[in-house]
Every structure is written in C-alpha cells, then in structure tokens.
XYZ file of C-alpha atoms in Angstrom:
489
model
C 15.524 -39.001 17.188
C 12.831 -41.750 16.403
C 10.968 -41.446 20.028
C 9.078 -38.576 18.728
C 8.448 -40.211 15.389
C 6.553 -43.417 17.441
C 4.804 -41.450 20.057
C 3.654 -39.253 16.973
C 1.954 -42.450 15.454
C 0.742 -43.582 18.652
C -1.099 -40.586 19.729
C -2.196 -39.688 16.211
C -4.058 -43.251 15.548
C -4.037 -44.245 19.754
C -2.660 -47.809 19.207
C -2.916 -50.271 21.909
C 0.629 -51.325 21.182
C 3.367 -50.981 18.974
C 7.208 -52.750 19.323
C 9.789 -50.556 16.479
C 12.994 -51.126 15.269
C 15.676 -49.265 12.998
C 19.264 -50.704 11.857
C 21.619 -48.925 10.589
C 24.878 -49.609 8.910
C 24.443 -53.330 9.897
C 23.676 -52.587 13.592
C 20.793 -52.331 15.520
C 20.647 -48.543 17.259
C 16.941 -48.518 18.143
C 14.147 -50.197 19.970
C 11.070 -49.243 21.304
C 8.029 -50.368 22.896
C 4.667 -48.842 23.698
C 1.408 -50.467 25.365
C 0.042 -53.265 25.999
C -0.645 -56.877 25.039
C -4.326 -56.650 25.361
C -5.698 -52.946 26.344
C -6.561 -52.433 30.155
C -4.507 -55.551 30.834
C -1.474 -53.888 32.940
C 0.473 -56.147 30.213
C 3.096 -54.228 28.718
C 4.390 -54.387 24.820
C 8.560 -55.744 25.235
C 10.722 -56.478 22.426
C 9.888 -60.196 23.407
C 5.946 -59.974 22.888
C 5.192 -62.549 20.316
C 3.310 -60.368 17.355
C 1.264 -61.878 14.143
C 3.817 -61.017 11.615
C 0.838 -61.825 8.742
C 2.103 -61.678 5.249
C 5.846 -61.015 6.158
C 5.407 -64.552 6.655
C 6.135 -64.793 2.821
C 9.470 -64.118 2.846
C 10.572 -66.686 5.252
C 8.439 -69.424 3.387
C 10.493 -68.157 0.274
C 13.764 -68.330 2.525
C 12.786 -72.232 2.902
C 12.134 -72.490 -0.934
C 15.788 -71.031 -1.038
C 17.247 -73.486 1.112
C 15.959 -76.386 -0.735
C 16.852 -75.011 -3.879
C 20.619 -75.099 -2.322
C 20.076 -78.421 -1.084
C 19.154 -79.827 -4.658
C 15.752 -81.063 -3.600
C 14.082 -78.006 -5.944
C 14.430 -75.964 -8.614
C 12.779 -72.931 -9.223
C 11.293 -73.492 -12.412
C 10.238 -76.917 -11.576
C 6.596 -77.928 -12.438
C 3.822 -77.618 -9.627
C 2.059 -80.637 -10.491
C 5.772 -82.435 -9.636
C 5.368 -81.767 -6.059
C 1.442 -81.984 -5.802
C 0.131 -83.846 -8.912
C -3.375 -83.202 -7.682
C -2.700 -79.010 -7.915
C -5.253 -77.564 -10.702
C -6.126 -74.327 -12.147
C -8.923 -73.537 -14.131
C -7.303 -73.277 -17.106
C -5.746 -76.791 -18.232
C -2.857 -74.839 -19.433
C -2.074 -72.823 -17.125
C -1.561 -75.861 -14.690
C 0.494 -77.527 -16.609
C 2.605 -74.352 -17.067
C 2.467 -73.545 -13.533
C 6.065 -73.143 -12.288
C 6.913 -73.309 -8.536
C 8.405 -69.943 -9.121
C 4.770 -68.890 -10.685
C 3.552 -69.590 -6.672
C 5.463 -66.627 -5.431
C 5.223 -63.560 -7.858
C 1.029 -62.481 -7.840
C 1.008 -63.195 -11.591
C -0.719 -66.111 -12.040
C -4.555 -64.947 -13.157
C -5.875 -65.443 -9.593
C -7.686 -62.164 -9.006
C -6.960 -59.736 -6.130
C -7.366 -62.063 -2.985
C -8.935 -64.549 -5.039
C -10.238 -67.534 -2.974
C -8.963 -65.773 0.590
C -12.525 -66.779 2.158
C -10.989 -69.703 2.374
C -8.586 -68.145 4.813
C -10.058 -65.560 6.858
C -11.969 -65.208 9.149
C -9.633 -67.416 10.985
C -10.016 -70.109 12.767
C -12.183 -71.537 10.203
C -12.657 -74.982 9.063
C -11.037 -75.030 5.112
C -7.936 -77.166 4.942
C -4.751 -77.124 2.414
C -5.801 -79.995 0.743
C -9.593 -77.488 0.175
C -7.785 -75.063 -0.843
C -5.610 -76.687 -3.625
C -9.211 -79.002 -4.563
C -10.893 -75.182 -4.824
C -7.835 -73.266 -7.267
C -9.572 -75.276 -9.945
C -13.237 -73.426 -9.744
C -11.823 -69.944 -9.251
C -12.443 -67.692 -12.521
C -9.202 -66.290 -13.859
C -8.995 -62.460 -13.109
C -6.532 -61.862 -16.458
C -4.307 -64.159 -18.190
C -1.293 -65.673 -16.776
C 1.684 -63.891 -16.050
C 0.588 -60.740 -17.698
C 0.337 -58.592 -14.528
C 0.180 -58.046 -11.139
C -2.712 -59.229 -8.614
C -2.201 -59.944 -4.608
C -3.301 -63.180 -3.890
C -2.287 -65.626 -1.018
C -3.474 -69.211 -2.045
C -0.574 -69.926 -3.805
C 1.442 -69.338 -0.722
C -0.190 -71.770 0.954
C 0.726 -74.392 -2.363
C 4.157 -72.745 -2.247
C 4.636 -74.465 1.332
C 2.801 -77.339 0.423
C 5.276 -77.568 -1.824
C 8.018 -76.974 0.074
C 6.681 -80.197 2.553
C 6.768 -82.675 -0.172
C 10.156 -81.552 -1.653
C 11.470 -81.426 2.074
C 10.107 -84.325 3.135
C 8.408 -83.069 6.510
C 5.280 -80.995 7.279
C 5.613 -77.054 5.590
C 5.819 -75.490 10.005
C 8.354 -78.502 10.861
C 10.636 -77.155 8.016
C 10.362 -73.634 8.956
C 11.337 -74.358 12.435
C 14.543 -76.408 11.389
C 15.312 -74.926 8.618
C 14.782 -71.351 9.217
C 14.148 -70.331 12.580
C 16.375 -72.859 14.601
C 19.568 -71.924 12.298
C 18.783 -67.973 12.351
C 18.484 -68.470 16.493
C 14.760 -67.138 16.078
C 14.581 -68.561 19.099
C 10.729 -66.762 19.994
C 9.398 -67.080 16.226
C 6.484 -69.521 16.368
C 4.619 -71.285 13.554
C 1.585 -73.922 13.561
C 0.189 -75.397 16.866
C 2.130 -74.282 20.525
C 1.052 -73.423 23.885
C 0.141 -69.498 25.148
C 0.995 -69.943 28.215
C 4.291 -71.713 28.291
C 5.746 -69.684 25.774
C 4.037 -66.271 27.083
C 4.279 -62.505 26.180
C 1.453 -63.155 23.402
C 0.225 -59.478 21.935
C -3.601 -60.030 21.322
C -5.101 -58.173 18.062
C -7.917 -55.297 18.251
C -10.257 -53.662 16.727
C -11.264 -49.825 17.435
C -15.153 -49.067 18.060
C -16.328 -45.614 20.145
C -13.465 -44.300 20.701
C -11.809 -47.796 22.127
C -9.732 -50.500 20.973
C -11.228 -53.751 22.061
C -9.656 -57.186 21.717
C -11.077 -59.555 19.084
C -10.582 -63.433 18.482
C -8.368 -63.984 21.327
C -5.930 -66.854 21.803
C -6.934 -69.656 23.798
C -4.210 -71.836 25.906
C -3.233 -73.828 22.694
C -2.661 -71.701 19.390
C -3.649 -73.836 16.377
C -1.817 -74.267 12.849
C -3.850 -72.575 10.788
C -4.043 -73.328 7.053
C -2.589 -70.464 6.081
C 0.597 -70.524 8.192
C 2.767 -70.176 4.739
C 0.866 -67.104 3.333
C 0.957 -65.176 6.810
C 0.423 -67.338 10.161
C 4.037 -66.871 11.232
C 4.276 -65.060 14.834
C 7.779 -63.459 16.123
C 8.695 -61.043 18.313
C 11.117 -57.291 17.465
C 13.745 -59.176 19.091
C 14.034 -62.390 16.573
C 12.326 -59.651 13.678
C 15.426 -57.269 13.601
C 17.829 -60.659 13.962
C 15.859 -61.924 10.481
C 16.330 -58.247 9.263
C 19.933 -57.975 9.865
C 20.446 -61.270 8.242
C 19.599 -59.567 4.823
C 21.602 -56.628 5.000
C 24.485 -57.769 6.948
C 24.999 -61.639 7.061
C 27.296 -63.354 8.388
C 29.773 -66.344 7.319
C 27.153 -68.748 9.064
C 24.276 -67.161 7.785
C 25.810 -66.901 3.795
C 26.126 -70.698 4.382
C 22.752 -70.761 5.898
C 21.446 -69.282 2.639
C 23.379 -68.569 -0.969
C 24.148 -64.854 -1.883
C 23.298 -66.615 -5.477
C 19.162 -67.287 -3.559
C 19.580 -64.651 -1.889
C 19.659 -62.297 -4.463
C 16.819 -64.593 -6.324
C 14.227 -63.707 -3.982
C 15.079 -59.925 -4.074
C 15.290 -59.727 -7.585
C 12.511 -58.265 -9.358
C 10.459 -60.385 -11.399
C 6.674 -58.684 -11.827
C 6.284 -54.909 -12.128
C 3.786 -53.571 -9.756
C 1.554 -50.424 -11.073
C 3.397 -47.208 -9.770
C 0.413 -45.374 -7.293
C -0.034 -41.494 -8.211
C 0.539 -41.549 -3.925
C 3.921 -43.211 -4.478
C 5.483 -41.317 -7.191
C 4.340 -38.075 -5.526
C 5.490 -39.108 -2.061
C 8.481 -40.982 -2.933
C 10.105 -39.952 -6.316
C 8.964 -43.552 -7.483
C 9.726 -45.009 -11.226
C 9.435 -49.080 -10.839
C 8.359 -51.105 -8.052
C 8.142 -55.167 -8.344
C 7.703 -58.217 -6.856
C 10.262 -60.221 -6.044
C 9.912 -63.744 -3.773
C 7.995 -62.473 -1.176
C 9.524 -58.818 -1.139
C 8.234 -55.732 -2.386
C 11.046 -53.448 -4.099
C 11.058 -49.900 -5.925
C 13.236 -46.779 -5.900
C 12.203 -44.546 -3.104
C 13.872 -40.833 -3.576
C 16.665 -42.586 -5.855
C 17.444 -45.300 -3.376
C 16.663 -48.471 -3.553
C 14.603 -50.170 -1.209
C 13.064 -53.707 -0.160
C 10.091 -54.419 1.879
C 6.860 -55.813 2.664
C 3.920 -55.578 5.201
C 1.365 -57.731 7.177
C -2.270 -57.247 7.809
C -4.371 -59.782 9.376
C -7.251 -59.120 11.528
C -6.273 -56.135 13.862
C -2.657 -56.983 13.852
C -0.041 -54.751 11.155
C 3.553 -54.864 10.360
C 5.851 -53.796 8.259
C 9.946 -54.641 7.327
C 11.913 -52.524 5.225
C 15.305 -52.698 3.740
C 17.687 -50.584 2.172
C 19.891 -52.931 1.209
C 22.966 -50.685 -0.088
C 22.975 -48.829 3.045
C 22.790 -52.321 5.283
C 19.968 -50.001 7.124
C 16.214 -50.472 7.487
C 13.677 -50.791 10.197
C 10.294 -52.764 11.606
C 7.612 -52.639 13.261
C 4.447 -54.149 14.809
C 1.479 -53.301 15.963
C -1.482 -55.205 17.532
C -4.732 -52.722 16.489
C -6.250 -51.479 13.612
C -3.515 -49.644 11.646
C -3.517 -49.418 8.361
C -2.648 -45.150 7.800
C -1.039 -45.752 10.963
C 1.339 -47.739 9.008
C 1.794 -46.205 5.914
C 2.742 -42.893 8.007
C 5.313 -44.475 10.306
C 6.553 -46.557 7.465
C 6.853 -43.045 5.409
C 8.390 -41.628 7.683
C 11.119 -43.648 8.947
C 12.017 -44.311 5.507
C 12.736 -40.354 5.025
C 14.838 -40.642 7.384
C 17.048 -42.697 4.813
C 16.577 -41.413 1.873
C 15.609 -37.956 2.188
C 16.363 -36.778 5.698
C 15.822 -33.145 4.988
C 12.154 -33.627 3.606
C 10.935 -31.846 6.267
C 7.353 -33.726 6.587
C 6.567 -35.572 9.614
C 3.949 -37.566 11.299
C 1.282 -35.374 11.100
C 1.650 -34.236 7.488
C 1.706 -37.554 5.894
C -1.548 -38.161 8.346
C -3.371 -35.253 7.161
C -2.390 -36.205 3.150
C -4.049 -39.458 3.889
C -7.359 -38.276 5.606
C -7.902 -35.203 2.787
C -7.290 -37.914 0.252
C -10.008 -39.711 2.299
C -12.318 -36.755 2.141
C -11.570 -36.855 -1.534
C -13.166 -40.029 -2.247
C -16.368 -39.869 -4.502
C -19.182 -41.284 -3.146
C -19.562 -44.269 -5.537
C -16.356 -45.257 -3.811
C -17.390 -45.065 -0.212
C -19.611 -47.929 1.734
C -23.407 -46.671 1.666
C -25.040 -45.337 4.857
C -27.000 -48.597 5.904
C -28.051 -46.872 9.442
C -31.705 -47.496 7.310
C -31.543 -50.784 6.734
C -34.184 -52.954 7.889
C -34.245 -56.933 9.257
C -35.548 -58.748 6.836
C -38.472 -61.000 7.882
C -39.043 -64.761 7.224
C -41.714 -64.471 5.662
C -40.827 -61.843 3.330
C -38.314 -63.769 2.002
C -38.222 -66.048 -0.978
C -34.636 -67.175 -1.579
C -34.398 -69.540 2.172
C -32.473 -72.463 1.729
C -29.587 -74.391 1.434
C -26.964 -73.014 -1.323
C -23.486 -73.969 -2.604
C -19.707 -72.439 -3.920
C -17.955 -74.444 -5.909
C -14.889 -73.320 -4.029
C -16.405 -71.929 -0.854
C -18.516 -74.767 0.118
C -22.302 -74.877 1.458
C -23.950 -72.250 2.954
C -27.760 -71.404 4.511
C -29.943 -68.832 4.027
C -32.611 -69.334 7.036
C -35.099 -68.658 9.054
C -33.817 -67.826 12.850
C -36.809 -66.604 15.176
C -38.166 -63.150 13.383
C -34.914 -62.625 10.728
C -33.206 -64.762 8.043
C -29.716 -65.918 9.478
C -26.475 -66.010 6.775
C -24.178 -69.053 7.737
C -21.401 -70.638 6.391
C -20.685 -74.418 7.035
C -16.956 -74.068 7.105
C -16.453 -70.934 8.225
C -17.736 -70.220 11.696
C -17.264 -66.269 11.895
C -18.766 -66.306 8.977
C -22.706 -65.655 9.990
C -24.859 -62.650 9.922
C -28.291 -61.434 9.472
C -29.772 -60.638 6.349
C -31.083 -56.500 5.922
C -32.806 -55.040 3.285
C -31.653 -51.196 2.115
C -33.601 -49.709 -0.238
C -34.249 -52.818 -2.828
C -31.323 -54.549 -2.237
C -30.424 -57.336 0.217
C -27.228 -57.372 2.615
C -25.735 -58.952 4.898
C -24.744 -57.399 8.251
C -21.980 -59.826 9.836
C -22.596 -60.834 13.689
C -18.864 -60.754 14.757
C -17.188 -57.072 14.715
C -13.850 -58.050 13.634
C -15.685 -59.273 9.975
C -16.114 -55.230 9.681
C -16.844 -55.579 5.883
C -20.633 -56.295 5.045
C -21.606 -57.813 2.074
C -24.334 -57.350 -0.550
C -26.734 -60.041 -1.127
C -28.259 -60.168 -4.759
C -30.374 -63.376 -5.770
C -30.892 -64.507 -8.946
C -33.903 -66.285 -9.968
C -33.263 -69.232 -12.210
C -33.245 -73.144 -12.534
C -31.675 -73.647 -10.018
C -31.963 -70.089 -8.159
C -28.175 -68.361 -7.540
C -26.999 -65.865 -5.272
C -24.249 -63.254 -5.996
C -22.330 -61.169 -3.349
C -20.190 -57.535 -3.151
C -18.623 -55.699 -0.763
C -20.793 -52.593 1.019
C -17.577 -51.014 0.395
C -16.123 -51.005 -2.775
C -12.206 -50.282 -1.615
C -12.402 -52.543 1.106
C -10.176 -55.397 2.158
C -9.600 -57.492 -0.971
C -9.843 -60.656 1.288
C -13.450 -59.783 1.131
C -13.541 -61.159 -1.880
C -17.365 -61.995 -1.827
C -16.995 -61.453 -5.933
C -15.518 -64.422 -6.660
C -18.588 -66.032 -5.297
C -21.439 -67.819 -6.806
C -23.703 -69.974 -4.969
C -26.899 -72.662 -6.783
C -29.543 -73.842 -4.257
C -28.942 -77.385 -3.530
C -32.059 -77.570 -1.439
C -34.155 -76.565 1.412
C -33.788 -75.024 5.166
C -32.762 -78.115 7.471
C-alpha cells in the first residue's frame, strides 16, 4: 500500500535517501528505507541512519519546557527576564512582557526568520549568549502578539531558558530528560563522535542532474547554537518511538509527561493564515500554533504536525491524534515539493482515502503553480552579470550590523570579495547586473544570492535583498543594515 506512494516520491524528485514511517491505531505497520547515506557511497539508508530532524527539534525542546513545568521549576507564563535577566527586545515593553510561553508561539514581532543569519549557514561562529545580546537591535516586523511570523531565535532563548530553570546545559537536559526516559536511545544532540556512533545520513544539494553532498560531518559533530530551534538528529527508529508517545502513551510515558502538558503544547494558541493551497487541497478552516506543533482541520479531521528544513536535509511528523495514527519521514536532499507531496499524500490516506489523487497529481499542482508565478516573484536571470572590478568600486571597506556583526567589502586579486567575520560560509564575490550590485555566494549550499545596494551617507550604509523574492526566509538579508566603520585591512 505505501511502497508505491515512496518510490513515487523518490523517482519523481530522485532523492538520495529517504527513511518513512506510518502508525496506525497506536502501532507501527510500516517502514521503509531507500538510498543512501551519502550518494555513490554503497551506504545504504536503515531505519537506524541518524537524520537532521531540523525544526521538529521544537517539539522536544517544548517536551523539556513540559517537564519542568511538572517538576515546579517553571511556569508557563513566567517572565523571560526571570530566567535570563540580560534577554532584551527592542521594544522596552515588550521585554518586560515577554512570557516564556511568548518564546514558543511565532507571535512575538520578530519578523519572518528574523535574525536566522545568526544561525545558518552552519557551522558558524555566533553564540547563544550573541544571539540573545542581538534580539535587542532587530526591528519589530508587527506588534506583539498580534499575528503569526516563523522565527527561530526564540527557540534558542526557550532552551536557554530551559538550562537555567533546569539547572544543567539546554543538550544535557534533553538527553536526561527526554531522550534517556523515551529510550531514544540513537537521538543525538550537541557535540558526539561520527564514527563511534555511525550510520550518519549526510545532507545534499541537487546541481546537473546530481545530488552532491554539502557541509559534511567531520569525526566530531559540534553543538551548534541552534541545537533548541532545530540541531536535534534521530533516526525512524527512535522518530516513530517519539511519535507513538503522543498518540498512544503509556503509564510510564503519562508519568514521563502530564496529559494536563501534554495537551498544553498541542493546544492552539496563534492562528496561522489559512493558504488558498490548503483550503483547496485539504478542506482547511483554522490552522495554529501550538508549542512547537502545527495543527488545523484537514478534510474534517483533525491533525498535528510539523516539518524540518535545514540545509539539504527535510522532515516531516504528523499526527492524527483521534485516530492514534500518523506517519514520518526523512530525507537527506533537497526536498521541499518532495515533501509537501508525500506529506499530502499519506495524509489522504487518513482522512480522505478515496480522493483519488496521488503522487504525481499533487506534483504536477505544485510545478503549474510554479509556472504560474509572475515574474516580479521569480529570482532575475543573472547569467549577465558581470565581476565587479576593484577599481570600479567605491563602497570597499570595513562595515558593521548591529546584530550581525562586522563584515568586509574588499579587494581580492581582480574582484571585490563579500566576507563575514562570524560567519565563515558566508563569502562571495560581488557582480554587477544591470545597475545594481549582488552578491554571488562562493559555497553552493548558500543557493540564495543577495542584492547589494549602498547608500551614500555620513557614514556610508549598505542594504541587502534576496535575488529571489520567495526564497528561504532564513535569508533574511532584510533585516540587515550595515555603517562603514573603516577601511580594507
């Protein structure tokens, strides 16, 4: 029944790898696996390869909120500044408002992916203690708790948070607390070694026809600074045990965690806009945020998810909770239709099992919708752009982000070199299309080139955009604003 369904995806989209699977009725009735660790490697995908989960991270650093909640060392609607009295938005009020709940819902006037440069490209060089020093000089988006904006800084406060009210480091916690007591026995969080704990899928990105392996691990995997917001990896094995947790615990695992939390965190508490895509697909009326889960009503029934996407790795974990059913997956390549369709799809199965559209019909509704896209919404052709010389150039030097640090604008042999100080990946040369400046990033897993638009001034400034304008909101080069500081070392 669901073999076609995966080898569908797989074909359609020609993933490197992919590990799936479904439970239903509180049981687990399907697993699959397909490809490899790293492509050409021989390596094969098992339901024991270790995956980046990415932002499904959430939910278990909400799970650990939960727990201390039970334990009496937090309270939901506790202060911020209680935990970390140097945590500071830009708006005075607003910080002292600034529940710990406030951390977990996307409401609190960050905008979309506000500050995420901070985060990605990974490794970089930003710490926690950056990014709760930088919340302070990034511009509100909207006003506070009036509506919904994706953002993950306030993940990484959440487990910040969770450290000082639990007394340990945030990936210490999540290993007692969470994955030691769930027997996630494979789930791994902050610094370990490849090689002794093995089976490690590698992420990908897909250029000529191929899908290539980018930022590979070396023999020790690093805690990252955002572990809490996404940097959580687990294999289908320990992912279906954390699935089947929330739709069928046990005595152990009701102890583990409260029905009383456990309902908390799936509860809604900020609407999400309803896509024109979703309530055509799906039948959809509301969908919300709760604690680190999605929720809406999908064809009447009501369901509970979320999804990862980090650099060439995607998942997704779905629950329909009054069935004690629901599914995941993982996949180690560029996916991101690739997921929406097998996400679509196995979620039919549930809730509308005579719909009658499979694999290749939601894929073709996603690439006419594509096709659809005016032009003003589509990255410009910059096969025309040219390098721009040194000498041509009269905005060299050194420059600075209130948030995002320093950066330099210099001269490199015969073209001007973009490079950040604290964010290594971060580095490209500077092109000129048409009368506007860009930058064209050297590493191809930073796919999403930037405009580069100087301002003259007292100091000068520089301004920045993505090429294109529906790309990844991690990009979030708007948020920017640099001053010169001074001149080219």
């Amino acid at each position: 029944m669901y073999d076609p369904i995966v080898d569908a995806v797989v074909a359609r989209y020609h993933l490197p790898g992919i590990a799936v699977g479904v439970i239903e009725n509180g049981r687990i009735v399907y697993t699959a696996t397909r490809g490899e660790t790293v492509a050409g490697s021989g390596q094969p995908i098992t339901p024991q390869t270790l995956f980046k989960i990415a932002s499904n991270s959430k939910a278990m650093t909400t799970a650990l909120l939960g727990r201390l909640v039970d334990e009496g060392k937090l309270a939901w609607d506790d202060p911020v500044t209680k935990y970390l009295p140097d945590f500071r938005m830009a708006d005075p009020w607003v910080t002292q408002n600034m529940r710990v709940a406030d951390l977990l819902t996307h409401s609190s006037g960050l905008p979309e992916g506000g500050g995420d440069l901070m985060l990605w490209p990974e490794p970089n060089a930003f710490t926690r203690a950056d990014i709760i020093h930088g919340l302070r000089y990034i511009k509100p988006g909207y006003s506070f708790r009036s509506q919904y904006q994706y953002d993950n800084l306030l993940y990484v406060v959440a487990g910040e948070v969770a450290a000082a009210a639990g007394g340990a480091p945030y990936e210490t916690l999540m290993q007692r607390e969470v994955f030691a007591p769930l027997g996630l026995s494979r789930c791994r969080v902050g610094t370990w070694d490849r090689d002794a704990v093995g089976n490690v899928a590698q992420p990908h990105y897909r250029k000529d026809g191929h899908n290539l392996p980018m930022r590979q691990d070396g023999p020790t995997i690093p805690a990252i600074t955002s572990d809490a917001a996404g940097g959580i990896r687990c294999d289908l094995t320990d992912m279906l045990s954390w699935a089947t947790n929330w739709l069928a615990p046990t005595p152990a695992q009701l102890q583990w965690l409260s029905s009383t939390q456990r309902q908390v965190l799936q509860s809604p508490h900020m609407l999400i806009p309803v896509s024109n895509q979703r309530r055509a697909w799906d039948h959809t009326h509301v969908m919300a945020y709760g604690y680190g889960w999605r929720m809406a009503d999908v064809d009447g029934e009501w369901v509970v998810w979320h999804t990862g996407t980090l650099g060439g790795m995607y998942s997704m974990l779905a629950l329909l909770p009054d069935r004690k059913s629901g599914f995941v997956f993982m996949i180690n390549g560029e996916a991101e239709d690739a997921r929406t369709v097998l996400g679509e799809v196995l979620t039919k199965h549930f809730t509308a099992p005579g719909d009658g559209h499979g694999v290749a019909w939601y894929a073709d509704a996603l690439d006419h919708e594509a096709a659809q896209r005016p032009a003003a919404a589509r990255a410009p052709d910059t096969s025309a752009a040219t390098t721009v010389a040194p000498g041509s150039f009269a905005w060299s030097g050194r420059y600075r982000d209130p948030w995002f640090g320093e950066i330099t604008l210099c001269p490199r042999k015969d073209s001007v070199q973009w490079a950040s100080r604290k964010s290594p990946h971060m580095h490209g040369t500077v092109k000129q299309l048409g009368q506007r400046y860009l930058v064209h990033w050297d590493d191809p897993a930073v796919d999403l080139d930037a405009w580069l638009d100087p301002h003259a001034g007292s100091p000068p400034t520089l301004t920045m955009a993505k090429l294109d304008p529906l790309g990844d909101f991690s990009s979030d080069y708007e948020d920017l604003h640099f001053e010169r500081i001074g001149d080219c070392p």
